[in-house]
Tab-separated table of C-alpha atoms (C1' of nucleotides) in Angstrom:
chain	number	residue	atom	x	y	z
A	1	MET	CA	-11.708	18.171	0.702
A	2	GLY	CA	-12.286	19.116	4.039
A	3	ARG	CA	-12.330	22.333	6.177
A	4	ARG	CA	-8.828	22.344	6.127
A	5	LYS	CA	-6.273	20.914	3.698
A	6	ILE	CA	-4.162	18.110	5.380
A	7	GLU	CA	-0.998	16.578	3.934
A	8	ILE	CA	-0.876	12.986	2.750
A	9	ALA	CA	0.905	11.683	5.677
A	10	ALA	CA	0.581	9.269	8.446
A	11	VAL	CA	-2.159	10.520	11.035
A	12	LYS	CA	-0.485	10.337	14.658
A	13	ASP	CA	-4.003	10.855	16.797
A	14	PRO	CA	-5.271	7.442	16.982
A	15	ASN	CA	-8.785	8.766	17.413
A	16	THR	CA	-8.554	11.067	14.397
A	17	ARG	CA	-6.823	8.285	12.245
A	18	GLN	CA	-10.070	5.868	13.351
A	19	VAL	CA	-12.452	8.476	12.069
A	20	THR	CA	-10.647	9.439	9.086
A	21	PHE	CA	-9.944	5.310	8.007
A	22	SER	CA	-13.524	5.030	8.616
A	23	LYS	CA	-14.882	7.890	6.119
A	24	ARG	CA	-12.291	7.140	3.680
A	25	ARG	CA	-12.744	3.440	3.628
A	26	THR	CA	-16.514	4.229	3.023
A	27	GLY	CA	-15.574	6.791	0.325
A	28	LEU	CA	-13.110	4.066	-1.465
A	29	PHE	CA	-16.206	1.546	-1.454
A	30	LYS	CA	-18.662	3.752	-2.789
A	31	LYS	CA	-16.204	5.076	-5.629
A	32	ALA	CA	-15.461	1.235	-6.250
A	33	ASN	CA	-19.100	0.869	-6.289
A	34	GLU	CA	-19.686	3.611	-8.486
A	35	LEU	CA	-17.103	2.562	-11.229
A	36	SER	CA	-18.170	-1.067	-11.086
A	37	ILE	CA	-21.900	0.341	-12.290
A	38	LEU	CA	-20.868	3.226	-14.409
A	39	CYS	CA	-18.118	0.839	-16.431
A	40	GLY	CA	-19.338	-2.673	-16.165
A	41	ALA	CA	-16.279	-3.460	-14.266
A	42	GLU	CA	-15.373	-6.162	-11.650
A	43	ILE	CA	-13.525	-5.316	-9.022
A	44	ALA	CA	-12.282	-6.600	-5.422
A	45	ILE	CA	-11.023	-4.434	-2.305
A	46	VAL	CA	-9.372	-5.845	0.756
A	47	VAL	CA	-8.288	-3.432	3.417
A	48	PHE	CA	-6.884	-4.354	6.503
A	49	SER	CA	-7.101	-1.413	9.677
A	50	ILE	CA	-3.797	-0.856	11.357
A	51	GLY	CA	-5.279	-3.167	14.112
A	52	ASN	CA	-5.412	-5.993	11.347
A	53	ARG	CA	-9.098	-5.944	11.207
A	54	PRO	CA	-10.226	-6.805	7.371
A	55	TYR	CA	-12.578	-5.029	5.235
A	56	SER	CA	-13.637	-5.833	1.798
A	57	PHE	CA	-15.871	-4.921	-1.146
A	58	GLY	CA	-16.407	-6.783	-4.288
A	59	HIS	CA	-18.039	-6.885	-7.424
A	60	PRO	CA	-19.178	-9.580	-8.606
A	61	GLY	CA	-17.419	-10.623	-5.304
A	62	VAL	CA	-13.961	-10.301	-3.880
A	63	ASP	CA	-13.246	-14.178	-4.056
A	64	ALA	CA	-14.388	-14.275	-7.791
A	65	VAL	CA	-12.151	-11.514	-8.690
A	66	ALA	CA	-9.248	-12.280	-6.815
A	67	ALA	CA	-9.491	-15.795	-8.595
A	68	LYS	CA	-9.834	-14.238	-11.947
A	69	PHE	CA	-6.786	-12.165	-10.836
A	70	LEU	CA	-4.636	-14.905	-10.095
A	71	ARG	CA	-5.461	-16.953	-13.282
A	72	HIS	CA	-4.552	-13.794	-15.120
A	73	GLU	CA	-1.382	-12.963	-13.429
A	74	THR	CA	0.196	-16.416	-13.785
A	75	LYS	CA	-0.334	-16.216	-17.724
A	76	SER	CA	1.116	-12.824	-17.751
A	77	ASN	CA	4.314	-13.473	-15.974
A	78	ASP	CA	4.936	-16.602	-17.967
A	79	VAL	CA	4.292	-14.342	-20.970
A	80	LYS	CA	6.785	-11.555	-20.030
A	81	GLN	CA	9.759	-14.286	-19.295
A	82	ASN	CA	10.108	-14.599	-22.643
A	83	ASN	CA	8.972	-11.422	-24.081
A	84	VAL	CA	11.303	-8.646	-23.506
A	85	GLU	CA	10.392	-4.772	-23.781
A	86	VAL	CA	12.054	-1.460	-23.074
A	87	GLY	CA	9.180	0.000	-20.840
A	88	ASP	CA	10.354	-2.908	-18.379
A	89	ILE	CA	12.875	-0.608	-16.956
A	90	SER	CA	10.651	2.213	-15.655
A	91	ARG	CA	8.346	-0.620	-14.223
A	92	LEU	CA	11.401	-1.994	-12.481
A	93	ASN	CA	11.655	1.611	-10.791
A	94	GLN	CA	7.948	1.519	-9.999
A	95	GLN	CA	8.732	-1.963	-7.956
A	96	LEU	CA	11.606	-0.591	-6.628
A	97	LEU	CA	9.257	2.157	-5.006
A	98	ASP	CA	6.958	-0.056	-3.806
A	99	ILE	CA	9.548	-2.011	-1.935
A	100	GLU	CA	10.924	0.738	-0.327
A	101	ALA	CA	7.422	1.733	0.657
A	102	GLN	CA	6.705	-2.167	2.026
A	103	ILE	CA	9.887	-1.556	4.138
A	104	LEU	CA	8.874	1.468	5.642
A	105	VAL	CA	6.098	-0.197	6.856
A	106	GLU	CA	7.591	-3.112	7.948
A	107	GLU	CA	9.726	-0.687	9.861
A	108	LYS	CA	6.691	0.736	11.647
A	109	LYS	CA	5.477	-2.450	12.325
A	110	GLY	CA	8.351	-3.824	13.931
A	111	LEU	CA	8.295	-0.994	16.407
A	112	GLU	CA	4.481	-1.661	16.786
A	113	HIS	CA	5.472	-5.135	17.857
A	114	ASP	CA	7.775	-3.737	20.328
A	115	GLN	CA	5.075	-1.729	22.125
A	116	ILE	CA	2.713	-4.854	22.187
A	117	LEU	CA	5.669	-6.725	23.402
A	118	LYS	CA	6.321	-4.361	26.358
A	119	GLN	CA	2.862	-4.812	27.234
A	120	HIS	CA	2.694	-8.365	27.440
A	121	GLN	CA	5.958	-9.581	28.793
A	122	LEU	CA	5.460	-11.968	31.385
A	123	SER	CA	1.998	-12.814	30.863
A	124	GLN	CA	2.713	-16.143	28.435
A	125	PRO	CA	5.596	-17.808	28.618
A	126	SER	CA	5.132	-20.785	26.440
A	127	GLN	CA	3.581	-18.821	23.592
A	128	PHE	CA	6.826	-16.453	23.798
A	129	LYS	CA	9.079	-19.316	23.107
A	130	GLN	CA	7.129	-19.829	20.027
A	131	LEU	CA	7.185	-15.971	19.296
A	132	GLN	CA	11.291	-16.101	19.806
A	133	ASP	CA	11.438	-18.674	17.048
A	134	SER	CA	9.272	-16.877	14.521
A	135	TYR	CA	11.500	-14.097	14.972
A	136	LEU	CA	14.596	-15.860	14.443
A	137	GLU	CA	13.026	-17.442	11.425
A	138	LEU	CA	11.855	-14.072	10.469
A	139	GLN	CA	15.356	-12.549	10.828
A	140	ARG	CA	17.240	-15.311	8.632
A	141	ARG	CA	14.631	-14.441	5.862
A	142	VAL	CA	15.412	-10.703	5.989
A	143	LYS	CA	18.997	-11.704	5.866
A	144	ASP	CA	18.617	-13.632	2.644
A	145	TYR	CA	16.514	-10.953	1.155
A	146	THR	CA	19.408	-8.399	1.920
A	147	ASP	CA	21.729	-10.960	-0.064
A	148	ALA	CA	19.365	-11.114	-2.838
A	149	ILE	CA	19.237	-7.062	-2.975
A	150	GLU	CA	23.188	-7.638	-3.084
A	151	VAL	CA	22.942	-9.680	-6.025
A	152	SER	CA	20.899	-7.209	-7.920
A	153	GLU	CA	23.355	-4.642	-7.096
A	154	CYS	CA	26.143	-6.585	-8.588
A	155	LEU	CA	24.207	-7.051	-11.974
A	156	ILE	CA	23.572	-3.358	-11.876
A	157	LEU	CA	27.351	-2.665	-11.837
A	158	LEU	CA	27.859	-5.382	-14.434
A	159	ALA	CA	25.541	-2.869	-16.820
A	160	GLN	CA	28.045	0.041	-16.257
A	161	GLN	CA	31.443	-1.132	-15.950
A	162	PRO	CA	34.063	-3.611	-17.390
A	163	VAL	CA	33.508	-6.825	-15.720
A	164	VAL	CA	37.004	-6.747	-14.160
A	165	GLU	CA	36.423	-3.823	-11.625
A	166	ILE	CA	33.062	-5.883	-10.556
A	167	THR	CA	34.955	-8.573	-8.539
A	168	LYS	CA	36.945	-6.203	-6.154
A	169	GLN	CA	33.951	-4.208	-5.222
A	170	VAL	CA	31.688	-7.116	-4.356
A	171	LYS	CA	34.574	-8.570	-2.151
A	172	LYS	CA	34.913	-5.133	-0.357
A	173	ARG	CA	31.316	-5.029	0.120
A	174	ARG	CA	31.029	-8.606	1.399
A	175	LYS	CA	33.434	-7.884	4.029
A	176	ASN	CA	31.417	-4.993	5.436
B	1	MET	CA	-18.369	16.446	-9.907
B	2	GLY	CA	-17.759	17.393	-13.145
B	3	ARG	CA	-19.663	20.065	-15.803
B	4	ARG	CA	-22.843	18.047	-15.327
B	5	LYS	CA	-24.105	15.701	-12.831
B	6	ILE	CA	-24.407	11.822	-13.937
B	7	GLU	CA	-26.792	8.981	-12.904
B	8	ILE	CA	-24.698	6.140	-11.533
B	9	ALA	CA	-25.956	3.703	-14.464
B	10	ALA	CA	-24.236	1.535	-17.051
B	11	VAL	CA	-22.406	4.121	-19.524
B	12	LYS	CA	-23.549	3.233	-22.844
B	13	ASP	CA	-21.061	4.825	-25.270
B	14	PRO	CA	-17.841	2.921	-25.442
B	15	ASN	CA	-15.492	5.593	-25.697
B	16	THR	CA	-16.922	7.527	-22.948
B	17	ARG	CA	-16.982	4.506	-20.735
B	18	GLN	CA	-13.297	3.762	-21.568
B	19	VAL	CA	-12.378	7.486	-20.492
B	20	THR	CA	-14.370	7.257	-17.331
B	21	PHE	CA	-13.277	4.172	-16.420
B	22	SER	CA	-9.680	5.189	-17.033
B	23	LYS	CA	-10.098	8.785	-14.916
B	24	ARG	CA	-12.215	7.043	-12.161
B	25	ARG	CA	-9.911	4.138	-11.704
B	26	THR	CA	-6.712	6.600	-11.479
B	27	GLY	CA	-8.678	8.578	-8.991
B	28	LEU	CA	-9.631	5.393	-7.036
B	29	PHE	CA	-6.238	3.803	-6.667
B	30	LYS	CA	-4.978	7.528	-5.654
B	31	LYS	CA	-7.373	7.504	-2.691
B	32	ALA	CA	-6.413	4.122	-1.970
B	33	ASN	CA	-3.019	5.256	-1.562
B	34	GLU	CA	-3.661	7.935	0.770
B	35	LEU	CA	-6.185	5.667	2.726
B	36	SER	CA	-3.057	3.482	3.090
B	37	ILE	CA	-0.726	6.437	3.987
B	38	LEU	CA	-3.016	8.520	6.381
B	39	CYS	CA	-4.410	5.519	8.173
B	40	GLY	CA	-1.462	3.059	7.835
B	41	ALA	CA	-3.882	0.585	6.287
B	42	GLU	CA	-2.756	-2.344	3.966
B	43	ILE	CA	-4.862	-2.512	0.940
B	44	ALA	CA	-5.442	-4.279	-2.543
B	45	ILE	CA	-7.385	-3.599	-5.429
B	46	VAL	CA	-7.881	-5.476	-8.311
B	47	VAL	CA	-10.184	-4.140	-11.562
B	48	PHE	CA	-10.873	-5.884	-14.777
B	49	SER	CA	-12.330	-3.546	-17.472
B	50	ILE	CA	-15.139	-4.348	-19.625
B	51	GLY	CA	-12.761	-5.836	-21.655
B	52	ASN	CA	-10.966	-7.956	-18.935
B	53	ARG	CA	-8.132	-6.217	-18.653
B	54	PRO	CA	-6.738	-6.343	-15.203
B	55	TYR	CA	-5.400	-3.240	-13.315
B	56	SER	CA	-4.280	-3.550	-9.645
B	57	PHE	CA	-3.044	-1.490	-6.808
B	58	GLY	CA	-1.518	-2.684	-3.546
B	59	HIS	CA	0.017	-1.735	-0.412
B	60	PRO	CA	2.350	-2.992	0.483
B	61	GLY	CA	1.540	-5.307	-2.378
B	62	VAL	CA	-1.608	-6.971	-3.806
B	63	ASP	CA	-0.270	-10.375	-3.586
B	64	ALA	CA	0.845	-9.930	0.223
B	65	VAL	CA	-2.552	-8.324	1.293
B	66	ALA	CA	-4.734	-10.669	-0.691
B	67	ALA	CA	-2.767	-13.897	1.166
B	68	LYS	CA	-3.168	-12.221	4.208
B	69	PHE	CA	-6.997	-11.550	3.487
B	70	LEU	CA	-7.492	-15.298	2.460
B	71	ARG	CA	-5.720	-16.666	5.588
B	72	HIS	CA	-7.662	-14.334	8.022
B	73	GLU	CA	-10.870	-15.409	6.209
B	74	THR	CA	-10.124	-19.280	6.737
B	75	LYS	CA	-9.177	-18.584	10.413
B	76	SER	CA	-12.236	-16.613	11.038
B	77	ASN	CA	-14.214	-19.861	10.434
B	78	ASP	CA	-12.410	-21.688	12.895
B	79	VAL	CA	-13.703	-21.954	16.705
B	80	LYS	CA	-13.034	-18.833	18.099
B	81	GLN	CA	-10.568	-18.089	21.070
B	82	ASN	CA	-12.066	-16.355	23.732
B	83	ASN	CA	-9.322	-15.622	26.475
B	84	VAL	CA	-8.227	-12.072	25.987
B	85	GLU	CA	-4.482	-12.699	26.405
B	86	VAL	CA	-4.461	-15.633	23.972
B	87	GLY	CA	-6.186	-13.579	21.628
B	88	ASP	CA	-3.662	-10.654	21.760
B	89	ILE	CA	-0.450	-13.035	21.379
B	90	SER	CA	-2.278	-15.252	18.346
B	91	ARG	CA	-3.026	-11.645	16.887
B	92	LEU	CA	0.767	-11.137	17.656
B	93	ASN	CA	1.475	-14.336	15.801
B	94	GLN	CA	-0.676	-13.703	13.083
B	95	GLN	CA	1.241	-10.623	12.431
B	96	LEU	CA	4.691	-12.501	12.383
B	97	LEU	CA	3.329	-14.880	9.976
B	98	ASP	CA	1.948	-11.956	7.738
B	99	ILE	CA	5.180	-10.793	7.773
B	100	GLU	CA	7.188	-13.691	7.181
B	101	ALA	CA	4.820	-14.028	3.858
B	102	GLN	CA	5.533	-10.462	2.529
B	103	ILE	CA	9.262	-10.981	2.842
B	104	LEU	CA	8.848	-13.910	0.692
B	105	VAL	CA	6.547	-12.241	-1.554
B	106	GLU	CA	9.632	-9.564	-1.887
B	107	GLU	CA	12.358	-12.232	-2.443
B	108	LYS	CA	10.640	-13.376	-5.333
B	109	LYS	CA	10.355	-9.812	-6.593
B	110	GLY	CA	13.794	-9.412	-6.181
B	111	LEU	CA	14.290	-12.415	-8.056
B	112	GLU	CA	12.376	-11.230	-11.002
B	113	HIS	CA	14.305	-8.097	-10.955
B	114	ASP	CA	17.506	-9.852	-11.538
B	115	GLN	CA	15.950	-11.522	-14.398
B	116	ILE	CA	14.885	-8.571	-15.878
B	117	LEU	CA	18.147	-6.978	-15.128
B	118	LYS	CA	19.765	-9.482	-17.047
B	119	GLN	CA	18.226	-8.691	-19.732
B	120	HIS	CA	18.464	-4.961	-19.784
B	121	GLN	CA	22.341	-4.909	-19.048
B	122	LEU	CA	23.520	-2.298	-21.596
B	123	SER	CA	20.446	-0.343	-22.745
B	124	GLN	CA	20.183	2.454	-20.556
B	125	PRO	CA	23.254	3.640	-18.376
B	126	SER	CA	21.557	6.827	-16.976
B	127	GLN	CA	18.484	4.872	-15.512
B	128	PHE	CA	20.835	2.153	-14.113
B	129	LYS	CA	22.428	5.304	-11.787
B	130	GLN	CA	19.193	5.971	-10.551
B	131	LEU	CA	18.651	2.220	-9.976
B	132	GLN	CA	21.750	1.632	-8.144
B	133	ASP	CA	21.088	4.850	-5.938
B	134	SER	CA	17.404	3.002	-5.144
B	135	TYR	CA	18.496	-0.116	-4.377
B	136	LEU	CA	21.640	1.466	-2.021
B	137	GLU	CA	18.936	3.445	-0.191
B	138	LEU	CA	16.595	0.247	-0.046
B	139	GLN	CA	19.419	-2.060	1.552
B	140	ARG	CA	19.991	0.587	4.023
B	141	ARG	CA	16.159	0.471	5.039
B	142	VAL	CA	16.276	-3.309	4.978
B	143	LYS	CA	19.170	-2.798	7.552
B	144	ASP	CA	17.222	-0.843	9.753
B	145	TYR	CA	14.563	-3.357	9.619
B	146	THR	CA	16.963	-5.941	10.465
B	147	ASP	CA	17.636	-3.832	13.644
B	148	ALA	CA	14.251	-3.397	14.703
B	149	ILE	CA	13.866	-7.194	14.726
B	150	GLU	CA	16.988	-7.697	16.921
B	151	VAL	CA	15.392	-5.215	19.136
B	152	SER	CA	12.100	-7.155	19.279
B	153	GLU	CA	14.108	-10.457	20.186
B	154	CYS	CA	15.558	-8.527	23.050
B	155	LEU	CA	12.292	-7.851	24.416
B	156	ILE	CA	11.431	-11.701	24.037
B	157	LEU	CA	14.240	-12.511	25.807
B	158	LEU	CA	13.279	-10.066	28.655
B	159	ALA	CA	10.105	-11.703	29.114
B	160	GLN	CA	11.797	-15.218	29.687
B	161	GLN	CA	14.863	-14.603	31.704
B	162	PRO	CA	16.427	-12.784	34.585
B	163	VAL	CA	17.725	-9.514	33.058
B	164	VAL	CA	21.165	-10.176	33.984
B	165	GLU	CA	21.734	-12.641	31.048
B	166	ILE	CA	20.236	-10.383	28.469
B	167	THR	CA	23.502	-7.961	28.026
B	168	LYS	CA	25.664	-10.484	27.295
B	169	GLN	CA	23.374	-12.260	24.499
B	170	VAL	CA	22.710	-8.804	23.007
B	171	LYS	CA	26.351	-7.815	22.857
B	172	LYS	CA	27.361	-11.299	21.359
B	173	ARG	CA	24.639	-10.734	18.620
B	174	ARG	CA	25.986	-7.102	17.831
B	175	LYS	CA	29.079	-8.376	17.207
B	176	ASN	CA	27.816	-10.656	14.616
C	1	DA	C1'	-6.227	9.832	-28.964
C	2	DA	C1'	-3.829	11.235	-25.317
C	3	DC	C1'	-3.114	15.055	-23.103
C	4	DA	C1'	-4.541	19.848	-20.409
C	5	DC	C1'	-8.591	22.692	-18.700
C	6	DT	C1'	-12.206	24.072	-15.850
C	7	DA	C1'	-16.723	24.742	-14.469
C	8	DT	C1'	-19.046	21.897	-11.283
C	9	DC	C1'	-20.056	17.897	-8.592
C	10	DT	C1'	-18.494	15.219	-4.527
C	11	DA	C1'	-15.861	13.911	-0.430
C	12	DT	C1'	-14.519	14.742	3.850
C	13	DA	C1'	-11.978	17.592	7.749
C	14	DA	C1'	-13.218	20.131	11.332
C	15	DC	C1'	-17.228	21.194	13.775
C	16	DT	C1'	-21.267	20.659	16.470
C	17	DC	C1'	-24.215	18.272	19.882
D	1	DT	C1'	-18.463	10.139	21.598
D	2	DG	C1'	-21.128	8.559	17.818
D	3	DA	C1'	-23.929	10.585	14.446
D	4	DG	C1'	-25.029	14.680	11.831
D	5	DT	C1'	-23.505	19.215	9.793
D	6	DT	C1'	-20.487	22.406	6.711
D	7	DA	C1'	-16.919	24.978	4.536
D	8	DT	C1'	-13.667	23.658	1.670
D	9	DA	C1'	-10.219	20.747	-0.795
D	10	DG	C1'	-10.291	17.497	-4.410
D	11	DA	C1'	-12.296	14.464	-8.140
D	12	DT	C1'	-13.991	14.840	-12.690
D	13	DA	C1'	-17.903	15.000	-17.119
D	14	DG	C1'	-17.562	17.739	-20.684
D	15	DT	C1'	-14.554	20.014	-23.674
D	16	DG	C1'	-10.579	21.465	-26.621
D	17	DT	C1'	-6.302	20.221	-29.017
DNA sequence: AACACTATCTATAACTC
DNA sequence: TGAGTTATAGATAGTGT
């Protein structure tokens, strides 16, 4: 959509990225506005720049739409618990892709943290104690999450094989 | 953007409106996805059709971004912290809290996965192979992320202690 | 009625000042 | 270096099936 075709991949140059972010964010909000007018739809958008600066658009308002969404979401979750559909498999797969993408984002953030930490090494000792505690807590959470994934693996295995084989594989994995 | 130019005004015909809504919603989500990838931005979109049907897009996830937004929103109402150093540190801390929140969201998703998997155990063997591969890949990524967090820890330690002590601690942790 | 098609309009990447 | 311009890629309104 410009002079040259660009690949949809992270823009490295910070300056170019900032310009692209600003332009595309404007374009996105314009599209959202058109959608709400053309189709009588309610819409809310929240964007965080790479520097964690928040931008939002909403019709009739971000908070109103968000609240509405949360209300609907909890209801539909309750229904799904009791009502099984075959299409869930593909949605599961989709969720997996989403999580993978999220993990990638977190990896990048971790690296950014490292950069920032380097720049602030010796400036605020008392706050670093706080940070360290947060990191340790965070690591614990990630570990728990990893365990949860393991449980999921076991369930998949359960779906494919006679149960006898499972325990071996699980224990083998645990030792790793 | 089509065969004819259209005015940005409410589309009356329900059929046309539905088609327009569907197409433009898809386009909007695609743009949002591109924005998040190109610029490393986090984004959440919620749309309600005229029939109050909810549609959402989120990277890394609607819930995570929404929670982050609400937190930032309330923060901005608080008294500003003017010190530059403190501002940066608190932003770092903020990012940590954000990541923790995301991990929590992922944990919940993981549990939901387990629920759904239980219900679908023996139905689609070929798809389970796919799922299994995805999970293994996912686990690898989480492992990498955990390592990245470890690196961050080391940097924090560096900021607090004489360098000599660090290597011991790092190696000790590595063996774990 | 959910697709595919395509002529046309719109967003924007690179450029300019 | 931020705001405006332009050539081009991308989105989509109307259409066909």
